[in-house]
Amino acid sequence: MHNSVENFCILSSLGIGGRHVKFQVIKECRWIPLPFNQIRISCDGAARGNLGTAGAGIIIRDHNSLTIATMPYGLGYGINYMTEVDAIMMGLEWVVSNNHLHV
């Protein structure tokens, strides 16, 4: 919700209330280009609850920041730590199986 009056009216008419959100601090970040012919693995795993429905996602990008592959995975049930480990391992398995050894 972007806190517009129109959005507030729509939510109110549906009986949906808002909730207070703390002010978020905006921090500057930079993308540092990778050396030629290297790839970057971005991965994350999560579980709903600490034994709950689990999943992972992986994005592989090249040195120009172009997406080479995206992979979502449903992992059944798991804990947060293991879903993170699974995501890392799946990314590394993809790298090895596709002969992209400059990570």
Short mmCIF file of C-alpha atoms in Angstrom, two decimals:
data_model
loop_
_atom_site.label_atom_id
_atom_site.label_comp_id
_atom_site.label_asym_id
_atom_site.label_seq_id
_atom_site.Cartn_x
_atom_site.Cartn_y
_atom_site.Cartn_z
CA MET A 1 0.00 0.00 0.00
CA HIS A 2 1.35 3.39 -0.95
CA ASN A 3 -0.67 5.25 1.69
CA SER A 4 -2.86 7.07 -0.82
CA VAL A 5 -6.37 8.12 0.18
CA GLU A 6 -7.79 6.02 -2.66
CA ASN A 7 -6.03 2.86 -1.46
CA PHE A 8 -7.12 3.52 2.12
CA CYS A 9 -10.77 3.90 1.00
CA ILE A 10 -10.66 0.65 -0.97
CA LEU A 11 -9.18 -1.27 1.96
CA SER A 12 -11.63 0.29 4.42
CA SER A 13 -14.60 -0.66 2.22
CA LEU A 14 -13.36 -4.26 2.26
CA GLY A 15 -12.99 -4.24 6.04
CA ILE A 16 -9.22 -4.47 5.86
CA GLY A 17 -7.35 -2.31 8.34
CA GLY A 18 -3.85 -0.99 8.11
CA ARG A 19 -0.98 -1.68 10.43
CA HIS A 20 1.76 0.54 11.74
CA VAL A 21 5.11 0.10 10.03
CA LYS A 22 8.32 1.45 11.50
CA PHE A 23 10.19 3.95 9.37
CA GLN A 24 12.76 2.11 7.29
CA VAL A 25 16.24 3.49 6.85
CA ILE A 26 17.30 3.64 3.23
CA LYS A 27 20.91 2.63 2.72
CA GLU A 28 22.96 3.14 -0.40
CA CYS A 29 24.42 0.05 -2.01
CA ARG A 30 26.46 -0.57 -5.13
CA TRP A 31 26.80 -3.44 -7.55
CA ILE A 32 30.45 -4.22 -8.13
CA PRO A 33 30.84 -5.81 -11.58
CA LEU A 34 32.32 -9.26 -11.65
CA PRO A 35 35.55 -10.00 -13.50
CA PHE A 36 35.07 -11.22 -17.07
CA ASN A 37 33.74 -14.77 -17.41
CA GLN A 38 32.69 -15.09 -13.76
CA ILE A 39 29.18 -15.77 -12.49
CA ARG A 40 27.40 -14.88 -9.28
CA ILE A 41 25.04 -17.19 -7.39
CA SER A 42 22.29 -15.43 -5.43
CA CYS A 43 20.31 -17.87 -3.34
CA ASP A 44 17.88 -17.92 -0.46
CA GLY A 45 15.96 -20.54 1.44
CA ALA A 46 13.06 -20.06 3.83
CA ALA A 47 10.63 -22.06 5.92
CA ARG A 48 7.25 -20.93 7.18
CA GLY A 49 7.78 -21.68 10.86
CA ASN A 50 10.81 -23.52 12.12
CA LEU A 51 9.50 -26.73 10.92
CA GLY A 52 7.23 -25.77 8.16
CA THR A 53 6.67 -25.53 4.45
CA ALA A 54 10.04 -24.78 2.91
CA GLY A 55 11.38 -23.52 -0.39
CA ALA A 56 14.43 -22.05 -2.03
CA GLY A 57 15.27 -19.84 -4.96
CA ILE A 58 18.44 -19.36 -6.96
CA ILE A 59 19.46 -16.74 -9.52
CA ILE A 60 22.64 -17.11 -11.57
CA ARG A 61 24.04 -13.94 -13.21
CA ASP A 62 27.04 -13.35 -15.45
CA HIS A 63 29.67 -10.59 -15.33
CA ASN A 64 27.30 -8.23 -17.21
CA SER A 65 24.58 -8.83 -14.60
CA LEU A 66 22.49 -10.73 -17.16
CA THR A 67 20.40 -13.54 -15.74
CA ILE A 68 21.62 -16.95 -16.89
CA ALA A 69 19.22 -19.09 -14.86
CA THR A 70 16.50 -18.85 -12.22
CA MET A 71 15.40 -21.85 -10.21
CA PRO A 72 12.60 -22.01 -7.65
CA TYR A 73 12.42 -25.15 -5.50
CA GLY A 74 9.72 -26.48 -3.22
CA LEU A 75 11.46 -28.41 -0.46
CA GLY A 76 8.49 -29.89 1.38
CA TYR A 77 8.94 -29.37 5.12
CA GLY A 78 12.11 -28.15 6.75
CA ILE A 79 13.81 -25.78 9.13
CA ASN A 80 15.23 -22.36 8.20
CA TYR A 81 18.90 -23.29 8.51
CA MET A 82 18.63 -26.38 6.30
CA THR A 83 16.69 -24.55 3.58
CA GLU A 84 19.50 -21.98 3.41
CA VAL A 85 22.07 -24.78 3.14
CA ASP A 86 19.98 -26.57 0.50
CA ALA A 87 19.78 -23.37 -1.58
CA ILE A 88 23.56 -22.95 -1.50
CA MET A 89 24.14 -26.60 -2.41
CA MET A 90 21.63 -26.48 -5.30
CA GLY A 91 23.34 -23.38 -6.68
CA LEU A 92 26.74 -25.05 -6.51
CA GLU A 93 25.38 -28.24 -8.10
CA TRP A 94 24.02 -26.17 -11.00
CA VAL A 95 27.39 -24.47 -11.43
CA VAL A 96 29.27 -27.78 -11.58
CA SER A 97 26.74 -29.51 -13.86
CA ASN A 98 26.86 -26.59 -16.32
CA ASN A 99 30.66 -26.20 -16.26
CA HIS A 100 30.62 -22.63 -14.94
CA LEU A 101 33.51 -23.03 -12.56
CA HIS A 102 34.43 -19.33 -12.21
CA VAL A 103 32.12 -18.34 -9.34
#
